[in-house]
Amino acid sequence: MTTYTIKVHNKSDASQHFLLFNEKPTSSNNISQLWTNVWVKSGVTDHPNGTATFKITSKFYGVCGTTDTAFASGVSVSTSDWADVNITTSSSNGTKLQMNVEDDGPVFDSSAVSTTSTTGSFAINTNSFDSTQHENVYCGLGRQSAHDSEDIIPVAVWTAKPSQDYEIAPVQKFFIATGTYSEGDVVNVADLGQTVVIDFTSTTYTNASTDFTTEYKYTSPKYS
């Protein structure tokens, strides 16, 4: 498992909260809308010499749960259940999770884990359930919290439908913005303003840094 370190140097004229997001994974066509969630929120980062440091791992998880309302920007999403997943490689198949919606909500059935051969992916299969009774059930991609290794944060989610076989191909590609959202909150990426992309795909680099300037823009990341 790889650990990545991302540093944001606040060179602006005000203190900031920096937000870390996972780039949306590629997904199968039966996922009609994929929502992005805040993965990590920094503490208050002072100016002009403060630095927000994000230490994150490369591990992926499947997540599921139920929200109080339908997905929209600002809706808070927490994880009800999660499971480790492996991604399909040239030498081994990826994980296919079985998500069952029961009276109390969705759970992963650890006795029904199988595999998927779709390159770069893991999968989530859903059971047959009454979607009118479980309108706000979701599943998706999770990542380990930067603050608590026992906490898995939803980073890309969608409304789960019955009897579906979902394929998800996540990437080690991230972006950073400022804002007041909380970890797990759904966001409309178009509303975030200035962002910077941190891309560790197809590289051996594990460290990246960027400056947030007095113009409220980010410098091009430096990798090492």
XYZ file of C-alpha atoms in Angstrom:
224
model
C 0.000 0.000 0.000
C 1.345 3.401 -1.015
C 1.111 6.562 1.083
C 0.794 9.885 -0.744
C 1.626 13.268 0.771
C 0.109 16.471 -0.618
C 1.065 19.893 0.749
C -0.741 23.169 0.089
C 1.142 26.322 1.100
C -1.250 29.169 1.879
C 0.363 32.289 0.403
C -2.951 34.157 0.151
C -4.099 37.108 2.266
C -6.509 35.100 4.441
C -6.719 31.882 6.418
C -8.232 28.964 4.486
C -9.807 25.550 4.853
C -8.522 23.329 2.042
C -10.644 20.445 0.760
C -9.292 17.280 -0.861
C -11.352 15.313 -3.381
C -10.823 12.091 -5.316
C -11.255 12.462 -9.069
C -14.440 10.711 -10.186
C -13.862 7.075 -11.116
C -14.867 5.683 -14.461
C -18.136 3.828 -14.000
C -20.521 1.519 -15.815
C -23.386 2.952 -17.855
C -26.023 1.898 -15.326
C -24.783 4.601 -12.944
C -26.872 7.554 -14.103
C -25.235 10.216 -11.917
C -22.048 9.982 -9.906
C -21.694 12.481 -7.054
C -18.428 13.794 -5.615
C -17.906 14.035 -1.848
C -15.363 15.893 0.258
C -12.704 13.396 1.262
C -10.546 15.448 3.646
C -10.986 18.926 5.108
C -7.922 20.631 6.538
C -7.933 22.613 9.737
C -7.622 26.370 9.534
C -4.483 27.060 7.498
C -2.988 30.427 8.401
C -1.472 32.888 5.938
C 1.010 33.590 4.489
C 3.176 30.783 5.900
C 0.672 28.070 6.800
C 0.693 24.643 5.158
C -2.096 22.091 4.882
C -0.694 18.562 4.693
C -2.759 15.634 3.447
C -1.383 12.118 4.060
C -3.518 9.527 2.285
C -3.222 5.874 1.348
C -3.767 4.164 -1.991
C -6.360 1.696 -0.614
C -9.877 1.588 -2.054
C -13.113 0.543 -0.351
C -16.698 -0.102 -1.305
C -19.201 1.888 0.771
C -22.967 1.939 1.212
C -25.574 3.673 3.329
C -28.745 5.740 3.365
C -29.066 9.526 3.225
C -31.847 11.580 4.823
C -32.654 13.282 1.515
C -31.937 12.792 -2.170
C -28.443 13.685 -3.359
C -27.804 17.391 -3.912
C -24.958 19.789 -3.214
C -24.413 20.056 0.541
C -26.136 16.786 1.473
C -24.123 15.016 4.155
C -23.233 11.382 3.441
C -21.883 8.984 6.048
C -20.851 5.364 5.678
C -23.169 2.692 7.095
C -21.054 -0.230 5.891
C -17.790 -0.639 4.027
C -15.580 -3.401 2.680
C -12.025 -3.719 1.379
C -11.765 -4.114 -2.374
C -9.037 -5.101 -4.795
C -8.810 -3.709 -8.306
C -8.528 -5.990 -11.338
C -4.945 -6.188 -12.616
C -3.223 -8.184 -15.334
C -2.535 -10.943 -12.806
C -5.686 -11.061 -10.666
C -9.391 -10.263 -10.736
C -10.925 -7.482 -8.715
C -13.468 -7.718 -5.913
C -17.210 -7.918 -6.526
C -19.197 -7.003 -3.415
C -22.770 -8.080 -2.719
C -24.881 -5.243 -1.283
C -28.188 -6.319 0.253
C -30.852 -3.798 1.211
C -32.611 -4.969 4.361
C -35.236 -3.338 6.598
C -32.592 -1.304 8.408
C -30.757 -0.307 5.236
C -27.938 -1.590 3.017
C -25.146 -3.914 4.139
C -22.399 -5.852 2.392
C -22.711 -9.632 2.586
C -19.220 -10.891 3.418
C -20.249 -14.459 2.565
C -21.158 -13.552 -1.028
C -17.996 -11.790 -2.237
C -16.996 -12.770 -5.779
C -14.805 -11.289 -8.521
C -14.857 -9.096 -11.611
C -12.494 -9.296 -14.583
C -13.034 -5.721 -15.803
C -9.599 -4.087 -15.994
C -8.860 -1.535 -13.277
C -12.211 -2.051 -11.576
C -14.083 -3.426 -8.626
C -17.814 -4.151 -8.642
C -20.911 -3.889 -6.467
C -23.919 -6.120 -7.083
C -27.267 -5.163 -5.520
C -30.081 -7.467 -4.485
C -33.735 -7.098 -5.447
C -35.433 -4.528 -3.198
C -38.350 -2.102 -3.251
C -36.836 1.198 -4.386
C -40.003 3.087 -3.382
C -39.356 2.044 0.213
C -35.601 2.687 0.017
C -35.332 5.788 -2.181
C -32.126 7.190 -0.691
C -29.966 4.075 -0.541
C -26.518 4.653 -2.028
C -23.321 2.790 -2.778
C -19.957 3.943 -4.032
C -16.227 4.381 -3.594
C -14.674 5.024 -0.194
C -11.232 6.081 1.004
C -9.596 5.944 4.404
C -9.935 9.062 6.532
C -6.756 11.102 6.883
C -7.637 11.646 10.558
C -8.825 8.192 11.680
C -7.739 4.974 9.973
C -10.911 3.226 11.198
C -13.141 5.745 9.413
C -13.945 5.201 5.722
C -15.173 8.331 3.916
C -17.451 8.147 0.850
C -15.697 10.015 -1.984
C -17.877 9.131 -5.004
C -21.439 7.856 -4.614
C -24.615 7.165 -6.558
C -28.200 6.178 -5.822
C -28.407 2.385 -5.718
C -31.053 0.610 -7.761
C -32.242 -2.995 -7.328
C -30.691 -5.959 -9.152
C -27.759 -4.051 -10.614
C -24.143 -4.965 -11.308
C -22.049 -1.796 -10.983
C -18.429 -1.508 -12.183
C -16.147 1.208 -10.787
C -12.595 2.022 -11.918
C -10.983 4.421 -9.401
C -7.825 6.460 -9.969
C -5.040 7.947 -7.856
C -5.909 11.414 -9.076
C -7.119 14.163 -6.774
C -8.037 17.824 -6.704
C -8.010 20.535 -4.069
C -10.301 23.496 -3.438
C -11.167 25.829 -0.566
C -14.509 25.900 1.197
C -16.638 25.325 4.264
C -18.033 21.894 3.400
C -17.531 18.978 5.792
C -15.999 15.583 5.045
C -18.514 13.372 3.245
C -20.604 16.295 1.951
C -21.828 16.067 -1.633
C -20.581 18.947 -3.781
C -21.233 20.360 -7.203
C -17.696 20.593 -8.549
C -18.661 23.532 -10.780
C -19.407 25.585 -7.641
C -15.971 25.119 -6.094
C -14.141 27.883 -7.938
C -10.400 27.513 -8.378
C -9.036 23.977 -8.070
C -5.730 22.237 -8.675
C -5.323 18.660 -9.916
C -2.826 16.324 -8.247
C -2.225 13.335 -10.515
C -0.244 10.320 -9.293
C -1.441 7.975 -12.038
C 1.267 6.396 -14.202
C 4.043 7.784 -12.010
C 6.258 6.641 -9.160
C 6.002 9.992 -7.369
C 4.311 9.978 -3.966
C 4.702 13.630 -2.926
C 3.197 16.797 -4.370
C 3.061 20.445 -3.313
C 1.340 23.585 -4.550
C 0.990 27.220 -3.449
C -2.340 29.027 -3.019
C -1.462 32.560 -4.093
C -2.675 36.075 -3.275
C -4.668 35.876 -6.519
C -6.532 32.874 -5.032
C -5.086 30.572 -7.644
C -2.906 27.469 -7.350
C 0.568 27.065 -8.760
C 1.373 24.016 -10.875
C 2.096 21.074 -8.552
C 5.672 20.021 -7.913
C 6.198 16.268 -7.613
C 8.915 14.251 -5.902
